[in-house]
Short mmCIF file of C-alpha atoms in Angstrom, two decimals:
data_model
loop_
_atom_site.label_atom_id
_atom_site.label_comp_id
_atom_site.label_asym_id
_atom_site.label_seq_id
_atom_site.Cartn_x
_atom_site.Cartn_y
_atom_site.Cartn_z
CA UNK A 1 40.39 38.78 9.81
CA UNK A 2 41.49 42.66 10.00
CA UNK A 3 37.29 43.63 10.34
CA UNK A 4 37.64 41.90 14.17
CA UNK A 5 40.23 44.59 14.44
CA UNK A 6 37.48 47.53 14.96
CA UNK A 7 35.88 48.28 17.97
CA UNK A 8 32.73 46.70 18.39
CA UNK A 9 30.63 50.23 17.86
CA UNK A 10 32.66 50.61 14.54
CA UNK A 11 30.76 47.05 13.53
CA UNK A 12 27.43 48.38 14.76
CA UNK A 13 27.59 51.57 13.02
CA UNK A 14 28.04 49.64 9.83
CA UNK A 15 25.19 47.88 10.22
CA UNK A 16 22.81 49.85 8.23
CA UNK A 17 24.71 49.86 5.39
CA UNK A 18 24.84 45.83 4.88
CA UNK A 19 20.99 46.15 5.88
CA UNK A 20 20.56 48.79 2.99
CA UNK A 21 22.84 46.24 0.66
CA UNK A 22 20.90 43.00 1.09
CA UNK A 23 17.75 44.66 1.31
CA UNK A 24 18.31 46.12 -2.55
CA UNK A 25 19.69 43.10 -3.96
CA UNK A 26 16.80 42.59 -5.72
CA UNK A 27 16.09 45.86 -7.32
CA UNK A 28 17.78 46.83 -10.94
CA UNK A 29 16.33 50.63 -11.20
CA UNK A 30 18.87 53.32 -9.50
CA UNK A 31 16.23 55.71 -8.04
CA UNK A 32 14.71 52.69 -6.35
CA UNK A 33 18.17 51.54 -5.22
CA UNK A 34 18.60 55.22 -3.58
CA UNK A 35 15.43 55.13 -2.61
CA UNK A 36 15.95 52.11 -0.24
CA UNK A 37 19.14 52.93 1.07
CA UNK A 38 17.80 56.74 2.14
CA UNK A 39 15.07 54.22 3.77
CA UNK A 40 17.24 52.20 5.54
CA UNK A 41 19.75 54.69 6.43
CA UNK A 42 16.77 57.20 7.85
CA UNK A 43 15.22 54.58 9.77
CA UNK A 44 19.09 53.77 11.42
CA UNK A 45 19.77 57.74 12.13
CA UNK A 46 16.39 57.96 13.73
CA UNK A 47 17.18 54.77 15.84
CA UNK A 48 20.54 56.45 16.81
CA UNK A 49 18.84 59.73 17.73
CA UNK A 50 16.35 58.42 19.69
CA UNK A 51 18.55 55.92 21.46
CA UNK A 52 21.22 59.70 22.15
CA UNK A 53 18.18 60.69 24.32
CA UNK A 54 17.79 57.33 26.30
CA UNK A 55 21.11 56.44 27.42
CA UNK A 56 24.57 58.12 26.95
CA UNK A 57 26.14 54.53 27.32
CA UNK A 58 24.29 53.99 23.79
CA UNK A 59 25.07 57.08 22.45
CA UNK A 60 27.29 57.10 19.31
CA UNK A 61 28.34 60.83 19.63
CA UNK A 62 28.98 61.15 23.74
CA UNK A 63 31.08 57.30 22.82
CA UNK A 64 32.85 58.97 20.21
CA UNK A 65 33.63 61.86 22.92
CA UNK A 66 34.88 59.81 25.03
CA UNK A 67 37.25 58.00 22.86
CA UNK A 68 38.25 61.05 21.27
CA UNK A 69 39.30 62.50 24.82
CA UNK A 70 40.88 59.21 26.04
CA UNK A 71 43.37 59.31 22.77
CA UNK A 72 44.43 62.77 23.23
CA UNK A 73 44.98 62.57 27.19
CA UNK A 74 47.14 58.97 26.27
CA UNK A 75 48.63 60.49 23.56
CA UNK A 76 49.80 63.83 25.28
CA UNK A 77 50.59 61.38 28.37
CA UNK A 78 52.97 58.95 26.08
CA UNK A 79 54.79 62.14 24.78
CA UNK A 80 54.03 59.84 21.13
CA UNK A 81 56.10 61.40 18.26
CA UNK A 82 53.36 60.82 15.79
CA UNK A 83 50.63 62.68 18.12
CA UNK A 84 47.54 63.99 15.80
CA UNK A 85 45.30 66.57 17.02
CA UNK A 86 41.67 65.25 15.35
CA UNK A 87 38.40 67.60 14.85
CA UNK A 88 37.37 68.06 18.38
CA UNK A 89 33.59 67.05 18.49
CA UNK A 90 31.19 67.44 20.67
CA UNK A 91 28.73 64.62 22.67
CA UNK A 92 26.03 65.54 20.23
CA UNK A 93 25.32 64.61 16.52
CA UNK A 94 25.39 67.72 14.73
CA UNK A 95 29.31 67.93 15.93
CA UNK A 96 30.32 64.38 14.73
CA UNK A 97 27.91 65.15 11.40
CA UNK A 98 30.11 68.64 10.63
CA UNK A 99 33.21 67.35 11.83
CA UNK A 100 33.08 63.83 9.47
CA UNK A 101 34.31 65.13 6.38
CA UNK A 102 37.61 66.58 7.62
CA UNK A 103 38.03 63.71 10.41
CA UNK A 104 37.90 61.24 6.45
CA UNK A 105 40.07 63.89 4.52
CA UNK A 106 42.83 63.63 7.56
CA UNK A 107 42.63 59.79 7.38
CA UNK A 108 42.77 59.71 3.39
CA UNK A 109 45.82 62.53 3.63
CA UNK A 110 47.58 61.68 6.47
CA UNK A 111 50.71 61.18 6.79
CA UNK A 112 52.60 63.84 4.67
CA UNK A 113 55.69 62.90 2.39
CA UNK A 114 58.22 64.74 3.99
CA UNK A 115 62.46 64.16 3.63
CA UNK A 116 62.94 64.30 6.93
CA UNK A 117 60.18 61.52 8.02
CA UNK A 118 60.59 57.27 8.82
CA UNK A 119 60.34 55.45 6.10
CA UNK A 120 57.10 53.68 7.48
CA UNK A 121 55.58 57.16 7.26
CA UNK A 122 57.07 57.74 3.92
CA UNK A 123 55.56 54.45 2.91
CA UNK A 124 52.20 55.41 4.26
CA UNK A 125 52.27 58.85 2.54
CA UNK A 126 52.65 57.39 -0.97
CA UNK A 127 49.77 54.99 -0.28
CA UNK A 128 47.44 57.72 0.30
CA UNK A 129 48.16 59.30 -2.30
CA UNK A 130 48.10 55.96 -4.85
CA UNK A 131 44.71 55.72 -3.24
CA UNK A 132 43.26 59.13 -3.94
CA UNK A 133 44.35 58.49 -7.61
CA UNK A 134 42.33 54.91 -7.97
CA UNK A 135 39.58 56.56 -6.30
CA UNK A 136 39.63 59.11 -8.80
CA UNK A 137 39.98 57.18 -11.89
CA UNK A 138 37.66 54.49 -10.59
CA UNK A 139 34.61 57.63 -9.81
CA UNK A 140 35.64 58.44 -13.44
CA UNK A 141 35.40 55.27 -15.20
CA UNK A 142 31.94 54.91 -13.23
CA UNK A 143 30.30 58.16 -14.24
CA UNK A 144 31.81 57.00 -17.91
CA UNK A 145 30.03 53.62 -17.67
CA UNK A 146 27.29 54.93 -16.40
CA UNK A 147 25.10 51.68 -15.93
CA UNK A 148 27.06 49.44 -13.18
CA UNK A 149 26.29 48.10 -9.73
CA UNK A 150 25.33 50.53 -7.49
CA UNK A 151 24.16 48.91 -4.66
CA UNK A 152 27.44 47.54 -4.61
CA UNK A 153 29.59 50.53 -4.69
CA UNK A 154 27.19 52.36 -2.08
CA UNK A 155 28.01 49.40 0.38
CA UNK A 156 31.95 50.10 -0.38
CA UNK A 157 31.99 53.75 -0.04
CA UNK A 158 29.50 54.29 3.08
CA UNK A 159 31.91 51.49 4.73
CA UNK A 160 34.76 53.35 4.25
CA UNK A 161 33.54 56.67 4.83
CA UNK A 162 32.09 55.58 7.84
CA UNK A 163 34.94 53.99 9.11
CA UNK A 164 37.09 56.79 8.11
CA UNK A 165 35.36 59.35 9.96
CA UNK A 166 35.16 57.69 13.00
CA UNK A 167 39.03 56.63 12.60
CA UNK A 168 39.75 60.02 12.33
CA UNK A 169 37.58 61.54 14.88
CA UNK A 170 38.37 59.03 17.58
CA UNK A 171 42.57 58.66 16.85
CA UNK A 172 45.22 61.02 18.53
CA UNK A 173 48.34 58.98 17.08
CA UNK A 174 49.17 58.59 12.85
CA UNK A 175 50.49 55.39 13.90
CA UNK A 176 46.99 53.67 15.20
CA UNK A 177 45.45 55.87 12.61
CA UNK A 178 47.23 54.21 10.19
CA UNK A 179 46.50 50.57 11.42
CA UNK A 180 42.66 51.43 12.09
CA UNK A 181 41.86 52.13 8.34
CA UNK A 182 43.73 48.95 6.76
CA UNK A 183 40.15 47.20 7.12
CA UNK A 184 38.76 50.18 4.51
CA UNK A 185 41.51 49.51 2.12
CA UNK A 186 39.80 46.15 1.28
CA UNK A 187 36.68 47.66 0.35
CA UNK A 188 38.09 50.23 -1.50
CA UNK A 189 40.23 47.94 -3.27
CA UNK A 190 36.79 45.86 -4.05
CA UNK A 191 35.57 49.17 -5.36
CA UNK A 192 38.39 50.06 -7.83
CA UNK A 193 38.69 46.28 -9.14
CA UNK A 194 35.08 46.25 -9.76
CA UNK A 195 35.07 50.00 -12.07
CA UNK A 196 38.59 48.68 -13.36
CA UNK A 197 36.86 45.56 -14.85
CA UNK A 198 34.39 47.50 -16.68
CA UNK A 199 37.14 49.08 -18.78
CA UNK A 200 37.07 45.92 -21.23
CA UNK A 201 33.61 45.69 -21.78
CA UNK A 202 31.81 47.08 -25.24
CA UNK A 203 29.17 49.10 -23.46
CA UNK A 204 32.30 51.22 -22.03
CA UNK A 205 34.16 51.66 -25.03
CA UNK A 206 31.02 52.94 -26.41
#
């Protein structure tokens, strides 16, 4: 039920990445599994680019823009506590491309444990930072194992840092921001059960 929770261009934008996932169900070797999702995800990007030039109202960066803008002029407006400056982007791809990896690492980090802070905040703060660790140790027992579902864990990890970036781009207040990634924390959770439950098996240990 929290996925009806994201914008409807969140959904969209995720779209390629279930397309990639069904579409390699079928294949066992890795470089044809990356193979197939570079496809699919080329063919998307192109889509996207092409669709920049026909109409900003179909534009992923100049929406993006927009949203971004709107949050900080509410935010500033609403005198809100929690206010969070984002990367400022511009209407135009190669912005939102350079700015996505910070806009994920503020999601993944933010809020700080501080003393002085709510205890919600506190709360959130030692969430992130439980997450970064199963992230970690999941990666880990992965590269370990060696042979396990790809296709799978491509689908978890472009959701989330999909929805991640555009969380982060697009959210002025740690509050929302907080609220707006709960939908990633079930695919991330899917992804460290699934390199957890490899642990046990004899392949591993070897």
């Amino acid at each position: 039920l929290m996925l009806f929770a994201i914008k409807s261009f969140i959904i969209l934008i995720l779209l390629p990445f279930l397309t990639a996932y069904y579409l390699s169900l079928d294949i066992k070797s890795t470089r044809w599994i990356l193979f197939r999702w570079a496809t699919v995800l080329t063919f998307f990007f192109l889509i996207g680019i092409v669709s920049s030039y026909v109409s900003q109202e179909v534009s992923l960066p100049h929406r993006l823009y927009i949203q971004q803008q709107s949050s900080l002029k509410f935010a500033v407006y609403m005198g809100d506590k929690s206010y969070y400056r984002p990367p400022i982007i511009a209407p135009c791809w190669l912005s939102v491309i350079k700015r996505s990896t910070e806009a994920v690492y503020n999601v993944m980090s933010l809020p700080h444990y501080s003393a002085n802070e709510k205890s919600d905040k506190k709360a959130a703060a030692i969430e992130n930072v439980f997450l970064a660790a199963a992230l970690l140790f999941s990666v880990y027992f992965l590269w370990r194992k060696r042979r396990f579902d790809l296709n799978f864990c491509l689908l978890c990890l472009c959701f989330v840092f999909t929805l991640y970036a555009i969380t982060g781009l697009t959210t002025a207040v740690l509050g929302a921001m907080v609220r707006y990634k709960l939908p990633g924390l079930l695919f991330i959770g899917g992804f460290c059960a699934y390199a957890f439950s490899l642990i046990n098996k004899p392949e591993f240990k070897s």
